[in-house]
Amino acid sequence: MKLNGGYNIWLEGRPSAEVEVLPEPDVLYLPLKSRRFAFSELCVEDGQRVLPGQVLAKDPRNYSVPLLAPRAGTVGLDGPEGHVTLRDVAKAPGEPYEPDEGMPHIPRDMGSVGMKRYRLLMLGAWQFVQDAHTGELPDPFGTPTAVIVSAVRLEPFVARGDVQIHRRLSSFTRGLEHLQALLEYQPILLVTPDIESEFATRVRETLRGYAWVKTVQIPLTYGLDHFAVLARNLGLEPQGDQPVWALGVGGVLAIDRALTLSLPSDVRIVSLGGPA
């Protein structure tokens, strides 16, 4: 695919390729609003003790997607406005999550498609999916015209796709298998950077056996990784009420976590920067 335009932005410094586990906090402040969601329907009370993955609130305008407790703790509703506070925070057993790289493929019998989609919604993984053209959350029980999975992240100081996949390649390919199992004949297009490296070669070799995944390589030019730009250049347009689904590496890993391990999507790889 030939893409024209874009910008080459040179920045001093870049996120490290090393993934570290942050220290456990004593208190968590969870915002009830984000750029995409407004969790206006509270599901907990002040002083209530919650477990990891328990629903704290829902967004009634977005298919009731849940705000999940990332840790066990005691709910406080008297903290900063527009937040749910978790005090006496305790991490879940088995965290930080170490992916099961010994199971390269998904089990054969994973239940009905409807049940799997419901689990993605309730376990928080569906929040990673968006309409490629509008950025909105698509219907979790709807049908797309195609799916774009992008491993290219060119926004400054955002965790790169290769960093997220590096120790989780089997988790990533399992997530792709789960995603394909939700579809009928719709194509999955995997967008990767047009580079040559040992790890890039390993990823391409791993994906050779996935005939239903079409790999598209794009240059590392800022702006070309935007989902709407990708969809237009790939000739993917919505058809009626069938949008183009789009998600990044983190979304594929969340799908694997939800459907392979039945665990909530409370683990993310992010990058932190700044003088602090």
PDB file of C-alpha atoms in Angstrom, residues 115-261:
ATOM      1  CA  MET A 115     -21.466 -15.552  24.618  1.00  0.00           C
ATOM      2  CA  LYS A 116     -17.910 -14.604  23.658  1.00  0.00           C
ATOM      3  CA  ARG A 117     -18.993 -11.116  22.639  1.00  0.00           C
ATOM      4  CA  TYR A 118     -20.876 -10.726  25.922  1.00  0.00           C
ATOM      5  CA  ARG A 119     -17.753 -11.740  27.847  1.00  0.00           C
ATOM      6  CA  LEU A 120     -15.681  -9.181  25.942  1.00  0.00           C
ATOM      7  CA  LEU A 121     -18.186  -6.495  26.911  1.00  0.00           C
ATOM      8  CA  MET A 122     -18.476  -7.471  30.580  1.00  0.00           C
ATOM      9  CA  LEU A 123     -14.736  -8.065  31.082  1.00  0.00           C
ATOM     10  CA  GLY A 124     -13.809  -4.661  29.677  1.00  0.00           C
ATOM     11  CA  ALA A 125     -12.060  -5.795  26.501  1.00  0.00           C
ATOM     12  CA  TRP A 126     -14.628  -4.318  24.129  1.00  0.00           C
ATOM     13  CA  GLN A 127     -13.609  -0.790  25.138  1.00  0.00           C
ATOM     14  CA  PHE A 128     -10.441  -1.231  23.048  1.00  0.00           C
ATOM     15  CA  VAL A 129     -12.489  -1.537  19.838  1.00  0.00           C
ATOM     16  CA  GLN A 130     -13.612   1.523  17.885  1.00  0.00           C
ATOM     17  CA  ASP A 131     -15.265   2.543  14.657  1.00  0.00           C
ATOM     18  CA  ALA A 132     -12.303   3.320  12.392  1.00  0.00           C
ATOM     19  CA  HIS A 133     -14.024   6.326  10.808  1.00  0.00           C
ATOM     20  CA  THR A 134     -15.720   7.928  13.820  1.00  0.00           C
ATOM     21  CA  GLY A 135     -13.777   6.646  16.839  1.00  0.00           C
ATOM     22  CA  GLU A 136     -17.038   5.619  18.512  1.00  0.00           C
ATOM     23  CA  LEU A 137     -17.668   2.312  20.244  1.00  0.00           C
ATOM     24  CA  PRO A 138     -19.295  -0.112  17.778  1.00  0.00           C
ATOM     25  CA  ASP A 139     -22.166  -2.396  18.677  1.00  0.00           C
ATOM     26  CA  PRO A 140     -20.555  -5.418  20.405  1.00  0.00           C
ATOM     27  CA  PHE A 141     -23.179  -7.662  18.793  1.00  0.00           C
ATOM     28  CA  GLY A 142     -22.994  -6.034  15.357  1.00  0.00           C
ATOM     29  CA  THR A 143     -21.185  -7.090  12.208  1.00  0.00           C
ATOM     30  CA  PRO A 144     -18.237  -5.167  10.720  1.00  0.00           C
ATOM     31  CA  THR A 145     -17.284  -4.866   7.073  1.00  0.00           C
ATOM     32  CA  ALA A 146     -13.639  -5.459   8.021  1.00  0.00           C
ATOM     33  CA  VAL A 147     -11.263  -5.251  10.982  1.00  0.00           C
ATOM     34  CA  ILE A 148      -8.083  -3.174  11.158  1.00  0.00           C
ATOM     35  CA  VAL A 149      -5.492  -4.242  13.747  1.00  0.00           C
ATOM     36  CA  SER A 150      -2.635  -1.767  13.960  1.00  0.00           C
ATOM     37  CA  ALA A 151       0.750  -2.474  15.516  1.00  0.00           C
ATOM     38  CA  VAL A 152       1.939   1.021  14.523  1.00  0.00           C
ATOM     39  CA  ARG A 153       1.732   3.735  17.191  1.00  0.00           C
ATOM     40  CA  LEU A 154       3.308   7.021  16.127  1.00  0.00           C
ATOM     41  CA  GLU A 155       1.839   9.374  18.703  1.00  0.00           C
ATOM     42  CA  PRO A 156       4.722  10.749  20.794  1.00  0.00           C
ATOM     43  CA  PHE A 157       5.508   8.764  23.926  1.00  0.00           C
ATOM     44  CA  VAL A 158       2.953   6.011  23.371  1.00  0.00           C
ATOM     45  CA  ALA A 159       3.886   2.398  24.042  1.00  0.00           C
ATOM     46  CA  ARG A 160       4.870   0.927  20.688  1.00  0.00           C
ATOM     47  CA  GLY A 161       3.263  -2.189  19.282  1.00  0.00           C
ATOM     48  CA  ASP A 162       6.505  -4.167  19.229  1.00  0.00           C
ATOM     49  CA  VAL A 163       7.118  -3.405  22.910  1.00  0.00           C
ATOM     50  CA  GLN A 164       3.681  -4.730  23.818  1.00  0.00           C
ATOM     51  CA  ILE A 165       4.028  -7.860  21.686  1.00  0.00           C
ATOM     52  CA  HIS A 166       7.654  -8.670  22.463  1.00  0.00           C
ATOM     53  CA  ARG A 167       7.057 -11.117  25.340  1.00  0.00           C
ATOM     54  CA  ARG A 168       3.453 -11.784  24.373  1.00  0.00           C
ATOM     55  CA  LEU A 169       3.554 -12.959  20.776  1.00  0.00           C
ATOM     56  CA  SER A 170       1.515 -16.101  21.475  1.00  0.00           C
ATOM     57  CA  SER A 171      -1.022 -14.017  23.402  1.00  0.00           C
ATOM     58  CA  PHE A 172      -1.245 -11.676  20.414  1.00  0.00           C
ATOM     59  CA  THR A 173      -1.765 -14.438  17.849  1.00  0.00           C
ATOM     60  CA  ARG A 174      -4.312 -16.140  20.123  1.00  0.00           C
ATOM     61  CA  GLY A 175      -6.133 -12.812  20.343  1.00  0.00           C
ATOM     62  CA  LEU A 176      -6.193 -12.650  16.541  1.00  0.00           C
ATOM     63  CA  GLU A 177      -7.673 -16.161  16.478  1.00  0.00           C
ATOM     64  CA  HIS A 178     -10.361 -15.117  18.955  1.00  0.00           C
ATOM     65  CA  LEU A 179     -11.111 -12.051  16.840  1.00  0.00           C
ATOM     66  CA  GLN A 180     -11.412 -14.137  13.678  1.00  0.00           C
ATOM     67  CA  ALA A 181     -13.774 -16.519  15.472  1.00  0.00           C
ATOM     68  CA  LEU A 182     -16.171 -13.604  16.045  1.00  0.00           C
ATOM     69  CA  LEU A 183     -16.442 -12.965  12.299  1.00  0.00           C
ATOM     70  CA  GLU A 184     -17.919 -14.725   9.293  1.00  0.00           C
ATOM     71  CA  TYR A 185     -16.003 -13.807   6.136  1.00  0.00           C
ATOM     72  CA  GLN A 186     -14.864 -10.277   6.987  1.00  0.00           C
ATOM     73  CA  PRO A 187     -11.125  -9.655   6.460  1.00  0.00           C
ATOM     74  CA  ILE A 188      -8.644  -8.811   9.203  1.00  0.00           C
ATOM     75  CA  LEU A 189      -5.918  -6.418   8.089  1.00  0.00           C
ATOM     76  CA  LEU A 190      -2.828  -6.252  10.312  1.00  0.00           C
ATOM     77  CA  VAL A 191      -0.922  -2.991   9.898  1.00  0.00           C
ATOM     78  CA  THR A 192       2.807  -3.222  10.690  1.00  0.00           C
ATOM     79  CA  PRO A 193       5.713  -0.806  10.198  1.00  0.00           C
ATOM     80  CA  ASP A 194       7.724  -1.071   7.003  1.00  0.00           C
ATOM     81  CA  ILE A 195      10.965  -1.968   8.760  1.00  0.00           C
ATOM     82  CA  GLU A 196      13.453  -4.822   8.845  1.00  0.00           C
ATOM     83  CA  SER A 197      14.510  -6.220  12.198  1.00  0.00           C
ATOM     84  CA  GLU A 198      14.936  -9.603  13.832  1.00  0.00           C
ATOM     85  CA  PHE A 199      11.683  -9.246  15.764  1.00  0.00           C
ATOM     86  CA  ALA A 200       9.732  -7.960  12.750  1.00  0.00           C
ATOM     87  CA  THR A 201      10.904 -11.007  10.801  1.00  0.00           C
ATOM     88  CA  ARG A 202       9.828 -13.284  13.663  1.00  0.00           C
ATOM     89  CA  VAL A 203       6.349 -11.724  13.717  1.00  0.00           C
ATOM     90  CA  ARG A 204       5.961 -12.082   9.944  1.00  0.00           C
ATOM     91  CA  GLU A 205       7.114 -15.695  10.023  1.00  0.00           C
ATOM     92  CA  THR A 206       4.669 -16.472  12.842  1.00  0.00           C
ATOM     93  CA  LEU A 207       1.780 -14.973  10.891  1.00  0.00           C
ATOM     94  CA  ARG A 208       2.482 -16.896   7.691  1.00  0.00           C
ATOM     95  CA  GLY A 209       0.163 -19.654   8.880  1.00  0.00           C
ATOM     96  CA  TYR A 210      -2.723 -17.234   9.361  1.00  0.00           C
ATOM     97  CA  ALA A 211      -4.140 -17.072   5.851  1.00  0.00           C
ATOM     98  CA  TRP A 212      -7.117 -15.023   7.062  1.00  0.00           C
ATOM     99  CA  VAL A 213      -4.831 -12.170   8.194  1.00  0.00           C
ATOM    100  CA  LYS A 214      -3.632  -9.797   5.510  1.00  0.00           C
ATOM    101  CA  THR A 215      -0.474  -7.917   6.533  1.00  0.00           C
ATOM    102  CA  VAL A 216      -0.135  -4.318   5.370  1.00  0.00           C
ATOM    103  CA  GLN A 217       3.159  -2.480   5.876  1.00  0.00           C
ATOM    104  CA  ILE A 218       3.233   1.302   6.172  1.00  0.00           C
ATOM    105  CA  PRO A 219       6.088   3.798   6.573  1.00  0.00           C
ATOM    106  CA  LEU A 220       6.831   5.279   9.983  1.00  0.00           C
ATOM    107  CA  THR A 221       5.433   8.678   9.028  1.00  0.00           C
ATOM    108  CA  TYR A 222       3.320  10.519  11.575  1.00  0.00           C
ATOM    109  CA  GLY A 223      -0.374  10.623  10.818  1.00  0.00           C
ATOM    110  CA  LEU A 224      -0.489   7.592   8.555  1.00  0.00           C
ATOM    111  CA  ASP A 225      -1.269   5.314  11.503  1.00  0.00           C
ATOM    112  CA  HIS A 226      -4.575   7.070  12.225  1.00  0.00           C
ATOM    113  CA  PHE A 227      -7.424   4.578  11.857  1.00  0.00           C
ATOM    114  CA  ALA A 228      -9.530   6.830   9.614  1.00  0.00           C
ATOM    115  CA  VAL A 229      -6.523   7.453   7.330  1.00  0.00           C
ATOM    116  CA  LEU A 230      -5.785   3.737   7.200  1.00  0.00           C
ATOM    117  CA  ALA A 231      -9.395   2.837   6.440  1.00  0.00           C
ATOM    118  CA  ARG A 232      -9.561   5.339   3.574  1.00  0.00           C
ATOM    119  CA  ASN A 233      -6.282   4.203   2.051  1.00  0.00           C
ATOM    120  CA  LEU A 234      -7.289   0.560   2.383  1.00  0.00           C
ATOM    121  CA  GLY A 235     -10.557   1.286   0.612  1.00  0.00           C
ATOM    122  CA  LEU A 236     -12.604   0.228   3.629  1.00  0.00           C
ATOM    123  CA  GLU A 237     -15.922   2.013   3.987  1.00  0.00           C
ATOM    124  CA  PRO A 238     -18.875   1.293   6.263  1.00  0.00           C
ATOM    125  CA  GLN A 239     -21.796  -0.474   4.629  1.00  0.00           C
ATOM    126  CA  GLY A 240     -25.113   0.551   6.123  1.00  0.00           C
ATOM    127  CA  ASP A 241     -24.943  -0.166   9.838  1.00  0.00           C
ATOM    128  CA  GLN A 242     -21.762  -2.230   9.434  1.00  0.00           C
ATOM    129  CA  PRO A 243     -18.722  -0.135  10.430  1.00  0.00           C
ATOM    130  CA  VAL A 244     -15.034  -0.907  10.120  1.00  0.00           C
ATOM    131  CA  TRP A 245     -13.720  -2.148  13.462  1.00  0.00           C
ATOM    132  CA  ALA A 246     -10.293  -0.923  14.534  1.00  0.00           C
ATOM    133  CA  LEU A 247      -8.070  -1.769  17.491  1.00  0.00           C
ATOM    134  CA  GLY A 248      -4.431  -1.768  18.509  1.00  0.00           C
ATOM    135  CA  VAL A 249      -2.134  -4.383  19.997  1.00  0.00           C
ATOM    136  CA  GLY A 250      -3.426  -3.677  23.509  1.00  0.00           C
ATOM    137  CA  GLY A 251      -6.935  -4.514  22.356  1.00  0.00           C
ATOM    138  CA  VAL A 252      -5.894  -7.854  20.880  1.00  0.00           C
ATOM    139  CA  LEU A 253      -4.087  -8.730  24.126  1.00  0.00           C
ATOM    140  CA  ALA A 254      -7.201  -7.735  26.121  1.00  0.00           C
ATOM    141  CA  ILE A 255      -9.347 -10.006  23.931  1.00  0.00           C
ATOM    142  CA  ASP A 256      -6.970 -12.901  24.589  1.00  0.00           C
ATOM    143  CA  ARG A 257      -6.966 -12.210  28.316  1.00  0.00           C
ATOM    144  CA  ALA A 258     -10.766 -12.120  28.439  1.00  0.00           C
ATOM    145  CA  LEU A 259     -11.494 -15.151  26.263  1.00  0.00           C
ATOM    146  CA  THR A 260      -8.522 -17.421  27.009  1.00  0.00           C
ATOM    147  CA  LEU A 261      -8.188 -16.744  30.740  1.00  0.00           C
TER     148      LEU A 261
END
